[in-house]
Short mmCIF file of C-alpha atoms in Angstrom, two decimals:
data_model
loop_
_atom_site.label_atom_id
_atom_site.label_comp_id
_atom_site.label_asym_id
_atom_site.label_seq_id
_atom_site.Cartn_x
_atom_site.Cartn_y
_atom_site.Cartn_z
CA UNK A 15 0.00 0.00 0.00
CA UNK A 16 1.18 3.43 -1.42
CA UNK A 17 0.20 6.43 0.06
CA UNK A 18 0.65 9.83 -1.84
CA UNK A 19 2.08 12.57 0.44
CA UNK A 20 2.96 16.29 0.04
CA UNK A 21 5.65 16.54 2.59
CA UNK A 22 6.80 16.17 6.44
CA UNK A 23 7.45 18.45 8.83
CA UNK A 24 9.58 15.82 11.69
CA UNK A 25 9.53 18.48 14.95
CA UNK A 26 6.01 19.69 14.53
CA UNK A 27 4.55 21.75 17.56
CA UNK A 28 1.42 22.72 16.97
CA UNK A 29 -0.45 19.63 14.82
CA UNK A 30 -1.77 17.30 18.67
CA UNK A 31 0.07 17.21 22.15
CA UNK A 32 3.76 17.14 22.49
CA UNK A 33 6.20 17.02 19.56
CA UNK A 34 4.89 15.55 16.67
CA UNK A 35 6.16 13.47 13.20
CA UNK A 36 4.01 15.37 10.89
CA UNK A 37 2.49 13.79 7.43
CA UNK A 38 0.76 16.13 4.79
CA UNK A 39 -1.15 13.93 2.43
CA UNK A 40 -2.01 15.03 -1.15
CA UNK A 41 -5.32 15.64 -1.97
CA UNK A 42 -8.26 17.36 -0.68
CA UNK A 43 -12.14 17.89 -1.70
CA UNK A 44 -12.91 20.83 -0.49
CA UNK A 45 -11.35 24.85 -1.96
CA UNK A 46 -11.58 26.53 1.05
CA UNK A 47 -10.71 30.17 0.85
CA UNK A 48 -8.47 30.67 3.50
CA UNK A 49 -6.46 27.36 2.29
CA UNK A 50 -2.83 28.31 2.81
CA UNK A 51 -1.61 24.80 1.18
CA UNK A 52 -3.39 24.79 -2.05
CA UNK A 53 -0.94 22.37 -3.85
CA UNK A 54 -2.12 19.97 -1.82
CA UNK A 55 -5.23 19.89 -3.32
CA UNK A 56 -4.55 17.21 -6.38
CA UNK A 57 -4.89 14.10 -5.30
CA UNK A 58 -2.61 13.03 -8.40
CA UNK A 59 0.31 14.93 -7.30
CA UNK A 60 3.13 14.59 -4.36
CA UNK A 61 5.73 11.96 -3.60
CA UNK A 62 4.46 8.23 -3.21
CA UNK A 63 5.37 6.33 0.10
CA UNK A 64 5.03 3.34 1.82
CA UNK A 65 3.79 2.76 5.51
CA UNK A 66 6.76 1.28 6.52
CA UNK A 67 9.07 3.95 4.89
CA UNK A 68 6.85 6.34 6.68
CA UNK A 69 7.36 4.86 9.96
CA UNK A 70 11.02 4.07 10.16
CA UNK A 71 11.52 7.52 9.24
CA UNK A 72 9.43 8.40 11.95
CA UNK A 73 11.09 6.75 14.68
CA UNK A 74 14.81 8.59 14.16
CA UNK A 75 13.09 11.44 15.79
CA UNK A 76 11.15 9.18 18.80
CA UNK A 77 13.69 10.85 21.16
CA UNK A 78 12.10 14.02 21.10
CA UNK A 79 8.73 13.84 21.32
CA UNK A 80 8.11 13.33 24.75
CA UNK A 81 5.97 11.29 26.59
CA UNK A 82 2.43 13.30 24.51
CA UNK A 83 4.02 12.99 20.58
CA UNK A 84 4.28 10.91 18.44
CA UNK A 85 2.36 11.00 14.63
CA UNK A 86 0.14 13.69 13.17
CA UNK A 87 -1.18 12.90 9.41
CA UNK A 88 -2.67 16.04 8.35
CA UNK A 89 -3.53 17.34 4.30
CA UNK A 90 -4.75 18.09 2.02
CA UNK A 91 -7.39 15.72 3.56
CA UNK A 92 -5.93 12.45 5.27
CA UNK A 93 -9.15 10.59 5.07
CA UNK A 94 -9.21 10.46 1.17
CA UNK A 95 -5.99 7.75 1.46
CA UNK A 96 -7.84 5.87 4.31
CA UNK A 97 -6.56 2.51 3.36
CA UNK A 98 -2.74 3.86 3.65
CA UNK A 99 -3.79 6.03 6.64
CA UNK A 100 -4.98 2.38 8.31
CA UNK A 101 -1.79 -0.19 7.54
CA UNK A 102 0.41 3.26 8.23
CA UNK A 103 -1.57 3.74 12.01
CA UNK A 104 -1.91 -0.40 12.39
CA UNK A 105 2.47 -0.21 12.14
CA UNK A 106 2.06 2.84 14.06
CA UNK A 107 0.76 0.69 16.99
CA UNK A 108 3.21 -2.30 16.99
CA UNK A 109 5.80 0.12 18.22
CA UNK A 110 3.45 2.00 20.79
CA UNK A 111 3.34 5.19 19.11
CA UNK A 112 0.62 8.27 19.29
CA UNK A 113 -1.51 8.69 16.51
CA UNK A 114 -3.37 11.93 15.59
CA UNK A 115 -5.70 12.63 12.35
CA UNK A 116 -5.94 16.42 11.79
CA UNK A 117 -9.07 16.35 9.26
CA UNK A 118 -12.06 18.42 8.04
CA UNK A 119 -14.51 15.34 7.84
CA UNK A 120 -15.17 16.33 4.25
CA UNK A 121 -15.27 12.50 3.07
CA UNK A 122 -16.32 11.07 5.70
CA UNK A 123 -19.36 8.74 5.10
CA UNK A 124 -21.70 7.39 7.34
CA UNK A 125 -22.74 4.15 5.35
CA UNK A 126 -21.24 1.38 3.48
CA UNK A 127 -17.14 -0.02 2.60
CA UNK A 128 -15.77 3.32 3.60
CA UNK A 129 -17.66 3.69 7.08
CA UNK A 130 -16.29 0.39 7.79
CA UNK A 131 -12.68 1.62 6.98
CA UNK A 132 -13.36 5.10 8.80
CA UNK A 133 -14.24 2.46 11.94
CA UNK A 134 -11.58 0.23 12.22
CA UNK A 135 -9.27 2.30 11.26
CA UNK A 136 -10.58 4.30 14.67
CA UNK A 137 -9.08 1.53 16.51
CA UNK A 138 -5.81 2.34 15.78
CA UNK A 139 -6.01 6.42 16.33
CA UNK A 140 -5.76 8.10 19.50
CA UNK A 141 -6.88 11.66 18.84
CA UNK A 142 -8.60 13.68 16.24
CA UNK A 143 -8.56 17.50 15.60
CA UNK A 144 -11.50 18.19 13.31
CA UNK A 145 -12.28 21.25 11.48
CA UNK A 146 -15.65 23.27 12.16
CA UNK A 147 -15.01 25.88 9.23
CA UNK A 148 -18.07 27.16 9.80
CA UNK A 149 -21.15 26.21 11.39
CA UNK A 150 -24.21 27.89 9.08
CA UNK A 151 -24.42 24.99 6.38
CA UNK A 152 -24.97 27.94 4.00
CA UNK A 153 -21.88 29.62 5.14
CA UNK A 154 -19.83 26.40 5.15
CA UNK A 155 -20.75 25.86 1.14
CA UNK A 156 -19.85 29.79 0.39
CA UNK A 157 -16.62 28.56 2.22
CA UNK A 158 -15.88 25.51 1.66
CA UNK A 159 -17.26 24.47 -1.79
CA UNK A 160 -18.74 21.72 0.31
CA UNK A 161 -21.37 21.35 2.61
CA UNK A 162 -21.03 20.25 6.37
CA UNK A 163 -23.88 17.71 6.42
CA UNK A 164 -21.04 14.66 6.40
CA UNK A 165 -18.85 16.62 8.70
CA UNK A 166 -21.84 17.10 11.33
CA UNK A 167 -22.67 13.10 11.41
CA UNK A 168 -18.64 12.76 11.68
CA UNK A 169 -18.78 14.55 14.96
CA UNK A 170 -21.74 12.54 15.90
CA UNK A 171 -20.49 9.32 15.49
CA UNK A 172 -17.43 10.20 16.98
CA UNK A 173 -18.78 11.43 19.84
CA UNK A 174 -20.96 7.85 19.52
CA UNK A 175 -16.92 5.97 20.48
CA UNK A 176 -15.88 8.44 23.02
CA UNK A 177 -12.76 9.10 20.46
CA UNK A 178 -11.08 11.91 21.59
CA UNK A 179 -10.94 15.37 19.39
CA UNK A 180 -9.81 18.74 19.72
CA UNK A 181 -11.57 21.29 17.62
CA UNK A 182 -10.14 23.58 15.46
CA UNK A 183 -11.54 26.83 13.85
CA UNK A 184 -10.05 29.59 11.42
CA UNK A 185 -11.12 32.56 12.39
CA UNK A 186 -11.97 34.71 9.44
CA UNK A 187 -13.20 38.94 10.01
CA UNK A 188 -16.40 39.25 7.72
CA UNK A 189 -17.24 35.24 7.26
CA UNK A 190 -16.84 33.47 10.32
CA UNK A 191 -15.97 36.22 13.10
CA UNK A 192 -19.56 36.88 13.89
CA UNK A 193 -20.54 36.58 18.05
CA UNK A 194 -23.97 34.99 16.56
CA UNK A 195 -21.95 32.62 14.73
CA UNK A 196 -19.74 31.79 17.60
CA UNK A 197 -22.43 31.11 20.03
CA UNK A 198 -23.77 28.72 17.89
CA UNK A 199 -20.79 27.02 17.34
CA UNK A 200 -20.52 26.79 21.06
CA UNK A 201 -23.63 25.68 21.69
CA UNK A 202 -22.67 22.60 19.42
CA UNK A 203 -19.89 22.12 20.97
CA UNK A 204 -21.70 21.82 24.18
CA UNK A 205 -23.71 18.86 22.69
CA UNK A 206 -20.78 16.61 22.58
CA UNK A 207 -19.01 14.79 25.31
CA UNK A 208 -15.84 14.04 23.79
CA UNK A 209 -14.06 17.64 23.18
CA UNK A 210 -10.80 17.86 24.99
CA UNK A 211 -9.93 21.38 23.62
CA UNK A 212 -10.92 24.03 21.22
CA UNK A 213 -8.22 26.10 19.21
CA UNK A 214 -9.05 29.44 17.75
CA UNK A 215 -6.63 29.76 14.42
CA UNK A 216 -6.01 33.36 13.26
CA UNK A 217 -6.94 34.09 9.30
CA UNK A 218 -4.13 34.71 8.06
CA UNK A 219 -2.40 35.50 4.65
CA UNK A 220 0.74 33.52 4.37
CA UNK A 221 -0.26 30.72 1.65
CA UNK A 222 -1.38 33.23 -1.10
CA UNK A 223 1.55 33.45 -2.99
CA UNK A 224 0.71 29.59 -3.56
CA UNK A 225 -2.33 30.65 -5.40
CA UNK A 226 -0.89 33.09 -7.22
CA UNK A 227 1.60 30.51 -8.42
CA UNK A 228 -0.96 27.56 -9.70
CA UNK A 229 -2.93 31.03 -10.79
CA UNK A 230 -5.72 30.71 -9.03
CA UNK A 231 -7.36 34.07 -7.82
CA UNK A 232 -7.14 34.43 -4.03
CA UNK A 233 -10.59 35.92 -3.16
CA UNK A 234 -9.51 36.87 0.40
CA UNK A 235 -6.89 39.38 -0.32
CA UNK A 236 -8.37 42.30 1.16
CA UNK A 237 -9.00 40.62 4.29
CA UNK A 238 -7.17 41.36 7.23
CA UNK A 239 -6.49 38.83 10.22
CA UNK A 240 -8.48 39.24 13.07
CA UNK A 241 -7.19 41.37 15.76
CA UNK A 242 -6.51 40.17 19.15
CA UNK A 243 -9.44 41.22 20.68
CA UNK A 244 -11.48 39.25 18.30
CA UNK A 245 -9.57 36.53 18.72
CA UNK A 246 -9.29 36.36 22.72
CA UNK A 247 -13.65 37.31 21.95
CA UNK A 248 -13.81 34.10 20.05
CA UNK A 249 -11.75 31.89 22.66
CA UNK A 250 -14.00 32.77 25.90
CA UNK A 251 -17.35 31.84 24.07
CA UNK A 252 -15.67 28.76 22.33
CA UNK A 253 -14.23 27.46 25.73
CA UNK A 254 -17.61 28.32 27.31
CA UNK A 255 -18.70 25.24 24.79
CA UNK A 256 -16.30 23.22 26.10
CA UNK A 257 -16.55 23.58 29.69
CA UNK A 258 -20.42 22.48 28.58
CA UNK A 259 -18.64 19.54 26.94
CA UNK A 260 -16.80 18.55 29.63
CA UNK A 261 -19.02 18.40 32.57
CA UNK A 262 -21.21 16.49 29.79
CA UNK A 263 -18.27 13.94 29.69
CA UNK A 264 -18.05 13.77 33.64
CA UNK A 265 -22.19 12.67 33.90
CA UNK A 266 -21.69 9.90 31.86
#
């Protein structure tokens, strides 16, 4: 089994806890505008690996990651290479190693061959940080390209295991960075059982010279990041979610 990837990043810091081995897989579904890796979006491009390969690179770095690291696979979107993502986490676990999935959910499918994969290959991850882009399905499509239905049953079912997740959202001024918005992302939040944390990720500009090399027009180029304000605004009613989420945890 052959797994396409974009590249690695071997001391990442911010993709799960501790220091991570970091895999960027090619392909992705959705166009979001904010993307800052667009050329990870063909799922015919990047360098083709095996598991193994993967995973013997991985352990050179063991040493440093701590008693919390171990291996993030990010994207693109990881789940469109599930099969490679499974035998890659499945070797991952013979030598005791973390596994993380950093994913938007935007193939995930709640029915047939590839819900089975998506379960078993559960067995063999430890944590998941999943995307909320944007939590108006209307909004989410203007995003995305996409819309969120699949992503929303994701978090359901995942919530269903008790499989750990952290949830991530890009804050964007004049799409996303609306209180309304937030609260009822929070409220959400506060539905599920199995939220350990909840990041708040700055817009911010530093992919779009990638667009304007594969020439695609970067529609948010007059937006600015959010200021800190906004951001520390967006943080205290997130977290207000997930205090919700985990006194829901503690009843059960």
């Amino acid at each position: 089994m052959l797994g396409r990837i974009h590249s690695i990043e071997t001391f990442g810091g911010v993709d799960g806890p501790g220091t991570r081995f970091v895999l960027f897989m090619q392909g992705c579904p959705l166009r979001c505008k904010f993307c800052h890796n667009p050329d990870t979006w063909d799922p015919t491009k990047g360098k083709q690996v095996s598991a193994e390969e993967v995973i013997q690179k991985a352990l050179r770095y063991r040493e440093y990651w701590g008693k919390d690291g171990g291996i993030t696979v990010s994207g693109g979107e990881p789940l469109m290479q599930m099969e490679f993502l499974l035998e890659l986490f499945t070797e991952a676990k013979k030598y005791g190693i973390n596994t993380c999935i950093d994913t938007s959910g935007g193939c995930y499918s709640d029915h047939g061959p590839r819900f089975e994969l998506f379960k078993k290959l559960m067995e063999v991850t430890d944590l998941l940080l999943v995307d909320i882009k944007h939590i108006d399905p209307a909004e989410h499509i203007a995003l995305t390209g996409v819309a969120n239905d699949d992503i929303m049953k994701m978090f359901a079912y995942l919530d269903s295991i008790h499989k750990p997740i952290w949830i991530r959202h890009v804050l964007v001024p004049g799409i996303s960075d609306f209180d309304g918005y937030l609260r009822r992302m929070a409220s959400f939040i506060a539905t599920l059982s199995n939220v350990e944390k909840v990041e708040v990720l700055p817009f911010h500009k530093f992919g779009e010279y990638k667009w304007e090399l594969l020439g695609i027009p970067y529609q948010l180029k007059d937006t600015e990041p959010p200021t800190q304000e906004r951001v520390e605004n967006a943080e205290r009613i997130l977290n207000a979610g997930l205090e919700q989420s985990k006194l829901r945890r503690e009843k059960q």
